Amino acid sequence: MKKWNWRIVLLTFCCLLPHLHPSKGDNLSGSNDSILRLLNQEIADTNQLKVVSQILSDHIRTSTVTDSMLQRAHALVEKARQFNDELLLAGALQNLFRCYLNRYESSKSLEYALEAYNLYEKNNDKSNIAYMLMQLGIIYYTQNNFSK
């Protein structure tokens, strides 16, 4: 496992710090703009992408999933695919399936959850396999598909 370059992590958080409070009009819009700027910039390594992924994951858990947040989750998946890092891609897919699950779009959520599950299974990541199985159960439950 690669060590995190703490200077990059610190720099990223320092850049986002002024934007981490909710604005009056749009919940977390400042930090969403910061994430979009980071995704649009050239991300040099997987460590930077991990930081952005974690920030996006926190926003998905704490706020309503907007169209712009969904676009950012898709952009994060595309960036992760460019690095050919399966575990990073699986984490980005987790963000994407959470977005769709929070929007009650279970069929799209299922598609991304299965892809993330398969990547975790391929890499023998047992804790994330268990988490994804639980999430798949929730998705099947929302679809009233009890046979799965």
PDB file of C-alpha atoms in Angstrom:
ATOM      1  CA  MET A   1       0.000   0.000   0.000  1.00  0.00           C
ATOM      2  CA  LYS A   2       1.343   3.401  -0.911  1.00  0.00           C
ATOM      3  CA  LYS A   3       2.060   5.946   1.795  1.00  0.00           C
ATOM      4  CA  TRP A   4       0.038   9.118   1.661  1.00  0.00           C
ATOM      5  CA  ASN A   5       1.955  12.213   0.714  1.00  0.00           C
ATOM      6  CA  TRP A   6       0.835  14.322   3.664  1.00  0.00           C
ATOM      7  CA  ARG A   7       1.866  17.566   2.010  1.00  0.00           C
ATOM      8  CA  ILE A   8      -0.641  16.943  -0.776  1.00  0.00           C
ATOM      9  CA  VAL A   9      -3.352  15.976   1.719  1.00  0.00           C
ATOM     10  CA  LEU A  10      -2.674  19.039   3.854  1.00  0.00           C
ATOM     11  CA  LEU A  11      -2.614  21.307   0.813  1.00  0.00           C
ATOM     12  CA  THR A  12      -5.901  19.876  -0.441  1.00  0.00           C
ATOM     13  CA  PHE A  13      -7.618  20.378   2.924  1.00  0.00           C
ATOM     14  CA  CYS A  14      -6.215  23.899   3.235  1.00  0.00           C
ATOM     15  CA  CYS A  15      -7.643  24.757  -0.162  1.00  0.00           C
ATOM     16  CA  LEU A  16     -11.044  23.383   0.824  1.00  0.00           C
ATOM     17  CA  LEU A  17     -11.137  24.775   4.369  1.00  0.00           C
ATOM     18  CA  PRO A  18     -12.754  28.115   3.447  1.00  0.00           C
ATOM     19  CA  HIS A  19     -15.512  26.248   1.591  1.00  0.00           C
ATOM     20  CA  LEU A  20     -16.454  23.624   4.181  1.00  0.00           C
ATOM     21  CA  HIS A  21     -19.323  25.556   5.741  1.00  0.00           C
ATOM     22  CA  PRO A  22     -22.800  25.525   4.207  1.00  0.00           C
ATOM     23  CA  SER A  23     -23.820  28.648   2.355  1.00  0.00           C
ATOM     24  CA  LYS A  24     -27.263  30.152   2.842  1.00  0.00           C
ATOM     25  CA  GLY A  25     -28.654  29.265  -0.563  1.00  0.00           C
ATOM     26  CA  ASP A  26     -27.317  25.827  -1.420  1.00  0.00           C
ATOM     27  CA  ASN A  27     -26.333  23.181   1.091  1.00  0.00           C
ATOM     28  CA  LEU A  28     -22.555  22.724   0.893  1.00  0.00           C
ATOM     29  CA  SER A  29     -22.363  24.493  -2.461  1.00  0.00           C
ATOM     30  CA  GLY A  30     -18.982  26.035  -1.696  1.00  0.00           C
ATOM     31  CA  SER A  31     -17.365  22.696  -1.028  1.00  0.00           C
ATOM     32  CA  ASN A  32     -19.135  21.160  -4.024  1.00  0.00           C
ATOM     33  CA  ASP A  33     -17.546  23.873  -6.173  1.00  0.00           C
ATOM     34  CA  SER A  34     -14.185  23.046  -4.610  1.00  0.00           C
ATOM     35  CA  ILE A  35     -14.622  19.358  -5.411  1.00  0.00           C
ATOM     36  CA  LEU A  36     -15.541  20.213  -9.006  1.00  0.00           C
ATOM     37  CA  ARG A  37     -12.452  22.415  -9.310  1.00  0.00           C
ATOM     38  CA  LEU A  38     -10.290  19.595  -7.953  1.00  0.00           C
ATOM     39  CA  LEU A  39     -11.836  17.065 -10.324  1.00  0.00           C
ATOM     40  CA  ASN A  40     -11.371  19.368 -13.278  1.00  0.00           C
ATOM     41  CA  GLN A  41      -7.729  19.946 -12.422  1.00  0.00           C
ATOM     42  CA  GLU A  42      -5.150  17.367 -13.304  1.00  0.00           C
ATOM     43  CA  ILE A  43      -4.980  15.010 -10.341  1.00  0.00           C
ATOM     44  CA  ALA A  44      -1.420  13.777 -10.231  1.00  0.00           C
ATOM     45  CA  ASP A  45      -1.830  10.643  -8.143  1.00  0.00           C
ATOM     46  CA  THR A  46      -4.245   8.366  -6.369  1.00  0.00           C
ATOM     47  CA  ASN A  47      -3.649  10.061  -3.017  1.00  0.00           C
ATOM     48  CA  GLN A  48      -5.238  13.277  -4.232  1.00  0.00           C
ATOM     49  CA  LEU A  49      -8.133  11.291  -5.651  1.00  0.00           C
ATOM     50  CA  LYS A  50      -8.590   9.480  -2.321  1.00  0.00           C
ATOM     51  CA  VAL A  51      -8.897  12.801  -0.503  1.00  0.00           C
ATOM     52  CA  VAL A  52     -11.473  14.130  -2.961  1.00  0.00           C
ATOM     53  CA  SER A  53     -13.358  10.828  -2.807  1.00  0.00           C
ATOM     54  CA  GLN A  54     -13.525  10.977   0.993  1.00  0.00           C
ATOM     55  CA  ILE A  55     -14.752  14.568   0.942  1.00  0.00           C
ATOM     56  CA  LEU A  56     -17.434  13.688  -1.599  1.00  0.00           C
ATOM     57  CA  SER A  57     -18.409  10.641   0.459  1.00  0.00           C
ATOM     58  CA  ASP A  58     -18.879  12.817   3.547  1.00  0.00           C
ATOM     59  CA  HIS A  59     -21.096  15.225   1.585  1.00  0.00           C
ATOM     60  CA  ILE A  60     -23.210  12.392   0.225  1.00  0.00           C
ATOM     61  CA  ARG A  61     -23.839  11.166   3.766  1.00  0.00           C
ATOM     62  CA  THR A  62     -24.681  14.585   5.207  1.00  0.00           C
ATOM     63  CA  SER A  63     -26.665  16.357   2.513  1.00  0.00           C
ATOM     64  CA  THR A  64     -29.316  15.874  -0.101  1.00  0.00           C
ATOM     65  CA  VAL A  65     -27.902  14.454  -3.307  1.00  0.00           C
ATOM     66  CA  THR A  66     -28.279  17.104  -5.973  1.00  0.00           C
ATOM     67  CA  ASP A  67     -27.731  16.752  -9.706  1.00  0.00           C
ATOM     68  CA  SER A  68     -24.389  18.528  -9.369  1.00  0.00           C
ATOM     69  CA  MET A  69     -23.289  16.112  -6.638  1.00  0.00           C
ATOM     70  CA  LEU A  70     -24.279  13.193  -8.871  1.00  0.00           C
ATOM     71  CA  GLN A  71     -22.227  14.657 -11.733  1.00  0.00           C
ATOM     72  CA  ARG A  72     -19.255  14.984  -9.386  1.00  0.00           C
ATOM     73  CA  ALA A  73     -19.612  11.336  -8.335  1.00  0.00           C
ATOM     74  CA  HIS A  74     -19.611  10.280 -12.009  1.00  0.00           C
ATOM     75  CA  ALA A  75     -16.530  12.441 -12.651  1.00  0.00           C
ATOM     76  CA  LEU A  76     -14.788  10.815  -9.695  1.00  0.00           C
ATOM     77  CA  VAL A  77     -15.476   7.341 -11.113  1.00  0.00           C
ATOM     78  CA  GLU A  78     -14.019   8.389 -14.459  1.00  0.00           C
ATOM     79  CA  LYS A  79     -10.881   9.759 -12.771  1.00  0.00           C
ATOM     80  CA  ALA A  80     -10.537   6.519 -10.788  1.00  0.00           C
ATOM     81  CA  ARG A  81     -10.813   4.450 -13.984  1.00  0.00           C
ATOM     82  CA  GLN A  82      -7.898   6.432 -15.452  1.00  0.00           C
ATOM     83  CA  PHE A  83      -5.599   5.347 -12.606  1.00  0.00           C
ATOM     84  CA  ASN A  84      -6.387   1.613 -13.011  1.00  0.00           C
ATOM     85  CA  ASP A  85      -6.644   1.221  -9.222  1.00  0.00           C
ATOM     86  CA  GLU A  86      -9.460  -1.253  -8.588  1.00  0.00           C
ATOM     87  CA  LEU A  87      -9.947  -0.465  -4.898  1.00  0.00           C
ATOM     88  CA  LEU A  88     -10.018   3.262  -5.575  1.00  0.00           C
ATOM     89  CA  LEU A  89     -12.523   2.648  -8.355  1.00  0.00           C
ATOM     90  CA  ALA A  90     -14.656   0.508  -6.033  1.00  0.00           C
ATOM     91  CA  GLY A  91     -14.705   3.344  -3.483  1.00  0.00           C
ATOM     92  CA  ALA A  92     -15.737   5.814  -6.170  1.00  0.00           C
ATOM     93  CA  LEU A  93     -18.473   3.415  -7.286  1.00  0.00           C
ATOM     94  CA  GLN A  94     -19.649   3.253  -3.661  1.00  0.00           C
ATOM     95  CA  ASN A  95     -20.115   7.028  -3.723  1.00  0.00           C
ATOM     96  CA  LEU A  96     -22.056   6.745  -6.948  1.00  0.00           C
ATOM     97  CA  PHE A  97     -24.366   3.965  -5.759  1.00  0.00           C
ATOM     98  CA  ARG A  98     -25.033   5.901  -2.520  1.00  0.00           C
ATOM     99  CA  CYS A  99     -26.076   8.898  -4.604  1.00  0.00           C
ATOM    100  CA  TYR A 100     -28.587   6.844  -6.557  1.00  0.00           C
ATOM    101  CA  LEU A 101     -29.803   5.013  -3.464  1.00  0.00           C
ATOM    102  CA  ASN A 102     -30.430   8.333  -1.705  1.00  0.00           C
ATOM    103  CA  ARG A 103     -32.385   9.481  -4.756  1.00  0.00           C
ATOM    104  CA  TYR A 104     -34.459   6.264  -4.629  1.00  0.00           C
ATOM    105  CA  GLU A 105     -33.169   5.118  -8.028  1.00  0.00           C
ATOM    106  CA  SER A 106     -32.595   1.525  -7.012  1.00  0.00           C
ATOM    107  CA  SER A 107     -31.925   0.055 -10.467  1.00  0.00           C
ATOM    108  CA  LYS A 108     -29.001   2.421 -11.137  1.00  0.00           C
ATOM    109  CA  SER A 109     -27.849   2.024  -7.560  1.00  0.00           C
ATOM    110  CA  LEU A 110     -27.832  -1.748  -8.007  1.00  0.00           C
ATOM    111  CA  GLU A 111     -25.724  -1.503 -11.168  1.00  0.00           C
ATOM    112  CA  TYR A 112     -22.937   0.459  -9.450  1.00  0.00           C
ATOM    113  CA  ALA A 113     -23.167  -1.511  -6.204  1.00  0.00           C
ATOM    114  CA  LEU A 114     -22.673  -4.798  -8.075  1.00  0.00           C
ATOM    115  CA  GLU A 115     -19.657  -3.394  -9.907  1.00  0.00           C
ATOM    116  CA  ALA A 116     -18.119  -2.207  -6.610  1.00  0.00           C
ATOM    117  CA  TYR A 117     -18.911  -5.551  -4.951  1.00  0.00           C
ATOM    118  CA  ASN A 118     -17.203  -7.467  -7.781  1.00  0.00           C
ATOM    119  CA  LEU A 119     -14.082  -5.314  -7.470  1.00  0.00           C
ATOM    120  CA  TYR A 120     -13.923  -5.824  -3.702  1.00  0.00           C
ATOM    121  CA  GLU A 121     -14.421  -9.551  -4.166  1.00  0.00           C
ATOM    122  CA  LYS A 122     -11.684  -9.684  -6.800  1.00  0.00           C
ATOM    123  CA  ASN A 123      -9.305  -7.950  -4.361  1.00  0.00           C
ATOM    124  CA  ASN A 124     -10.460 -10.020  -1.358  1.00  0.00           C
ATOM    125  CA  ASP A 125     -11.401  -6.929   0.680  1.00  0.00           C
ATOM    126  CA  LYS A 126     -13.535  -8.743   3.241  1.00  0.00           C
ATOM    127  CA  SER A 127     -14.840  -5.769   5.216  1.00  0.00           C
ATOM    128  CA  ASN A 128     -16.027  -3.984   2.081  1.00  0.00           C
ATOM    129  CA  ILE A 129     -17.453  -7.231   0.691  1.00  0.00           C
ATOM    130  CA  ALA A 130     -19.575  -7.513   3.836  1.00  0.00           C
ATOM    131  CA  TYR A 131     -20.620  -3.864   3.587  1.00  0.00           C
ATOM    132  CA  MET A 132     -21.568  -4.227  -0.067  1.00  0.00           C
ATOM    133  CA  LEU A 133     -23.570  -7.398   0.616  1.00  0.00           C
ATOM    134  CA  MET A 134     -25.544  -5.470   3.225  1.00  0.00           C
ATOM    135  CA  GLN A 135     -26.106  -2.638   0.752  1.00  0.00           C
ATOM    136  CA  LEU A 136     -27.158  -5.069  -1.969  1.00  0.00           C
ATOM    137  CA  GLY A 137     -29.674  -6.532   0.470  1.00  0.00           C
ATOM    138  CA  ILE A 138     -31.071  -3.050   1.105  1.00  0.00           C
ATOM    139  CA  ILE A 139     -31.362  -2.386  -2.619  1.00  0.00           C
ATOM    140  CA  TYR A 140     -33.105  -5.703  -3.274  1.00  0.00           C
ATOM    141  CA  TYR A 141     -35.413  -5.000  -0.320  1.00  0.00           C
ATOM    142  CA  THR A 142     -36.381  -1.600  -1.764  1.00  0.00           C
ATOM    143  CA  GLN A 143     -37.166  -3.347  -5.043  1.00  0.00           C
ATOM    144  CA  ASN A 144     -39.258  -5.961  -3.224  1.00  0.00           C
ATOM    145  CA  ASN A 145     -36.969  -8.574  -4.760  1.00  0.00           C
ATOM    146  CA  PHE A 146     -36.783 -11.019  -1.861  1.00  0.00           C
ATOM    147  CA  SER A 147     -35.543 -13.959  -3.941  1.00  0.00           C
ATOM    148  CA  LYS A 148     -32.038 -12.417  -4.281  1.00  0.00           C
TER     149      LYS A 148
END
